[in-house]
Amino acid sequence: MSDLDRALASADAALDASLERLFAWLKIPSISTDPAYRHGCREAADWLKRDLASIGFAAELRETAGHPIVLAKRPKPGAPHVLFYGHYDVQPVDPLDKWETPPFEPRIAAGPGGKKIIVARGSSDDKGQVMTFVEACRAWIAATGALPIGVTLMIEGEEESGSINLPGFLEEAKDELAADVALVCDTTMWGEGRPAITSSLRGLVFEEIVIRAANRDLHSGMYGGAARNPLHVLAKIVADLHDEAGRVALPGFYDGVAETPDDVRAQWSTLGLDAGSFLGPIGLSLPAGETDRMIIEQIQSRPTCDVNGMWGGYLGAGAKTVIAAEAHAKISFRLVGEQDPAAIRQAFRAFVKERLPADCTVEFIGHKGSRAIQLPYDSAALAKTRGALQAEWGAVPITIGSGGSIPVVGDFKRTLGLDTLLVGFALDDDRIHSPNEKYDLESFRKGARSWIRILAALAQ
Amino acid sequence: MSDLDRALASADAALDASLERLFAWLKIPSISTDPAYRHGCREAADWLKRDLASIGFAAELRETAGHPIVLAKRPKPGAPHVLFYGHYDVQPVDPLDKWETPPFEPRIAAGPGGKKIIVARGSSDDKGQVMTFVEACRAWIAATGALPIGVTLMIEGEEESGSINLPGFLEEAKDELAADVALVCDTTMWGEGRPAITSSLRGLVFEEIVIRAANRDLHSGMYGGAARNPLHVLAKIVADLHDEAGRVALPGFYDGVAETPDDVRAQWSTLGLDAGSFLGPIGLSLPAGETDRMIIEQIQSRPTCDVNGMWGGYLGAGAKTVIAAEAHAKISFRLVGEQDPAAIRQAFRAFVKERLPADCTVEFIGHKGSRAIQLPYDSAALAKTRGALQAEWGAVPITIGSGGSIPVVGDFKRTLGLDTLLVGFALDDDRIHSPNEKYDLESFRKGARSWIRILAALAQ
């Protein structure tokens, strides 16, 4: 029996214990964006630190201005070294009443087709995915007493709230984080049984605006007709953000967006990602994006704009005839190619100001901003990883783009000079960021086995 | 000393005790629209019933499917009889953090220019106004042992949530409610020191819509660009509701809207209600309504449309890249002339459906609906009331239209055959429906004195 086979067997034998550990971690409510969960974030970090220490990593919490970063190292002199990145923080859980069971009480349930799923906030994004890697390390160490290569884990607690303290930490800890390649487990497979390596990521600009009109809420009977309603102003701005063809209407928005090469588009068109297969499962049937683009382009290679939250006035039960003093919106842009986040933020702010009546004001609250990223197709690590995934899944892994943003990938390149391999085992129906988030038990089990193989492959 | 003078003197002497009673009533949180305050509503009704019984009214609570109605009667054989209407329920208090002191802890404070104001939810709308009439009755009875005319008070508890059980009660209690004229104290003066009688009221259609797209909240990284965002759909609908000239864009919306006669417009134009005087105090400067109308028309004689609440997606702190499954809006229309509430509701629903992508759905929740009303200018009661108000305030009362709706006025005409005199002592800056609602102490004091005089005048 090879070392690899022994490590795989060890992982299989320890599956129940692995799940117990994952559940213990999932129970800790580590919502980074909400100050009420500050303690939960630290607890989640601390749990992971202790778990990694228990399998021989030199593990510690590194303080930041926000939530701490878990840094754990197990070097192997003479062997390659990888930097594994993930995050222990999770999304907020609202609307809470849409959860079938409480979000921080993990459970195994029967999913579509009777498959077993792990249901909890963070089960997929990203605690479940992080634990596939941790369990792979544990299996190697349990089976052989060692890892095939050197490993540093850097697990942050602010991914869901903008990773604002991570770039500073990378600068500061640059030398400690030295590695040959970075690994990230925060992405999806192409579909059940079909592994994928993500090679491009969309960037992100996230803006919040508050439009203010009157100096107080007004009675619409008394003032309606004469007083400016900031909700109308906001609606007009949002309505203007897209044109009839589904394009984003900010001037200069498409600067730096390259056309996808014809051969790549041709390959994509064979993947069968149509409205029925992509939108059907979420209850939709009509692609809402640019009318002249395939769905796979709309979600991977084209920039977009979405309102993520919008509110103002009376939100309670029943009728209240009020004209609100304020209107709020959270709006994000997904970027591709060479689009410049700063330029797009500027263009958006100008776009809003142009549409603002002279007696209203607007406040801009800037959140995340990151460029899109494209990884080189010809790296040796990519080829080794493809081989390892094919061995585990018996299917050729697909190299895809991701519609989401993982800003740290850009930071790894810029600050640490590292290319990143994005390998994840989540599925599109995992409901990440939504109620009843889940992770397939098979994603967890075969995810850990995949990393066991990838660690071996990278040692070659 | 005449009976009238004795009653006026009695009211003046008892002002402190009057305020104590008002404060006791204001302390009871009777928010009718929120089921959490069901008990507070009943307590407020019960308090008033006991107070009216204490001055010799046959007072009782009449149950409805919702909050009870206070009905109190003190007939005077051979004399005219009036039906006085008001409401003991109050608006919700959100945003609570904008209140300088808790909304149900009434206090006397210094207002603009050092005048004394009563600050509390309901101080103006409508508990303070109702108590001007109750105190007037008390003063007559204390000073002379009797009222100059017969009086029935009907004080309901659902005005702020649509008065849904009142029309049924009027039908049911038709005979008990017989009177010569109805009086309502729920409107404003023209300005400080300048009394007004309201002779026209805008009607109201209040609709709530829920637009649903995907069957769950989505991650905008994964689905953004392809998945329909219901907040965009909603924004487009709201943006389309008004045209460039500020007119409401529903087809047929202006059917039944008569032009105001030239002489009335000419009179209005002398009142000096311009953007500076009307919008300045609320921090605005540009009239937002129909561009070819005076402000007084925009708020009194022209129909309007306002979004009173709008929400969807992530409303918490920080960034969350979600595409919401639902978008909500509460939208109201103010009606004038012969506009038909049912037709406008229909037109609005058709307008929304026309703008709905085929894979989205919309749910309509219909709230209030009432026609506009115009009272006859030549009634004897109106002339007597004008005289009484002039005697108290030393200024000619202005006959105005109201931008708000008081649906009960239409019901009084239809069900009871009664014309209604709307006399109120609120001021435009009373912040009704808003944080820090207030009622001028002078409104309260001279309001009670005004009713004392009106009761005497109506006895003639």
PDB file of C-alpha atoms in Angstrom, chain A residues 209 211 228 233 236-237 240-241 249-252 346-362 364, chain B residues 244:
ATOM      1  CA  ILE A 209     -25.754  55.311  -0.877  1.00  0.00           C
ATOM      2  CA  ILE A 211     -30.238  59.877  -0.412  1.00  0.00           C
ATOM      3  CA  ARG A 228     -39.535  65.327  -2.919  1.00  0.00           C
ATOM      4  CA  VAL A 233     -35.198  59.575  -6.637  1.00  0.00           C
ATOM      5  CA  LYS A 236     -35.020  56.441 -10.906  1.00  0.00           C
ATOM      6  CA  ILE A 237     -31.290  56.038 -10.309  1.00  0.00           C
ATOM      7  CA  ASP A 240     -31.320  54.040 -15.083  1.00  0.00           C
ATOM      8  CA  LEU A 241     -28.422  51.704 -14.176  1.00  0.00           C
ATOM      9  CA  ALA A 249     -25.371  52.358 -18.321  1.00  0.00           C
ATOM     10  CA  LEU A 250     -22.507  54.004 -16.379  1.00  0.00           C
ATOM     11  CA  PRO A 251     -20.387  56.016 -18.833  1.00  0.00           C
ATOM     12  CA  GLY A 252     -17.066  54.223 -19.420  1.00  0.00           C
ATOM     13  CA  GLN A 346     -16.066  57.397  -9.545  1.00  0.00           C
ATOM     14  CA  ALA A 347     -18.360  56.863 -12.532  1.00  0.00           C
ATOM     15  CA  PHE A 348     -21.108  55.519 -10.279  1.00  0.00           C
ATOM     16  CA  ARG A 349     -20.887  58.445  -7.903  1.00  0.00           C
ATOM     17  CA  ALA A 350     -21.044  60.918 -10.783  1.00  0.00           C
ATOM     18  CA  PHE A 351     -24.011  59.005 -12.235  1.00  0.00           C
ATOM     19  CA  VAL A 352     -25.897  59.308  -8.935  1.00  0.00           C
ATOM     20  CA  LYS A 353     -25.064  62.997  -8.469  1.00  0.00           C
ATOM     21  CA  GLU A 354     -26.268  63.802 -11.982  1.00  0.00           C
ATOM     22  CA  ARG A 355     -29.677  62.412 -11.093  1.00  0.00           C
ATOM     23  CA  LEU A 356     -29.980  64.126  -7.733  1.00  0.00           C
ATOM     24  CA  PRO A 357     -32.428  67.044  -7.370  1.00  0.00           C
ATOM     25  CA  ALA A 358     -30.646  70.173  -6.182  1.00  0.00           C
ATOM     26  CA  ASP A 359     -32.309  70.132  -2.765  1.00  0.00           C
ATOM     27  CA  CYS A 360     -31.385  66.511  -1.976  1.00  0.00           C
ATOM     28  CA  THR A 361     -28.055  65.214  -0.748  1.00  0.00           C
ATOM     29  CA  VAL A 362     -26.302  61.897  -1.170  1.00  0.00           C
ATOM     30  CA  PHE A 364     -21.587  57.501  -0.365  1.00  0.00           C
TER      31      PHE A 364
ATOM     32  CA  GLU B 244     -40.959  64.159 -16.659  1.00  0.00           C
TER      33      GLU B 244
END
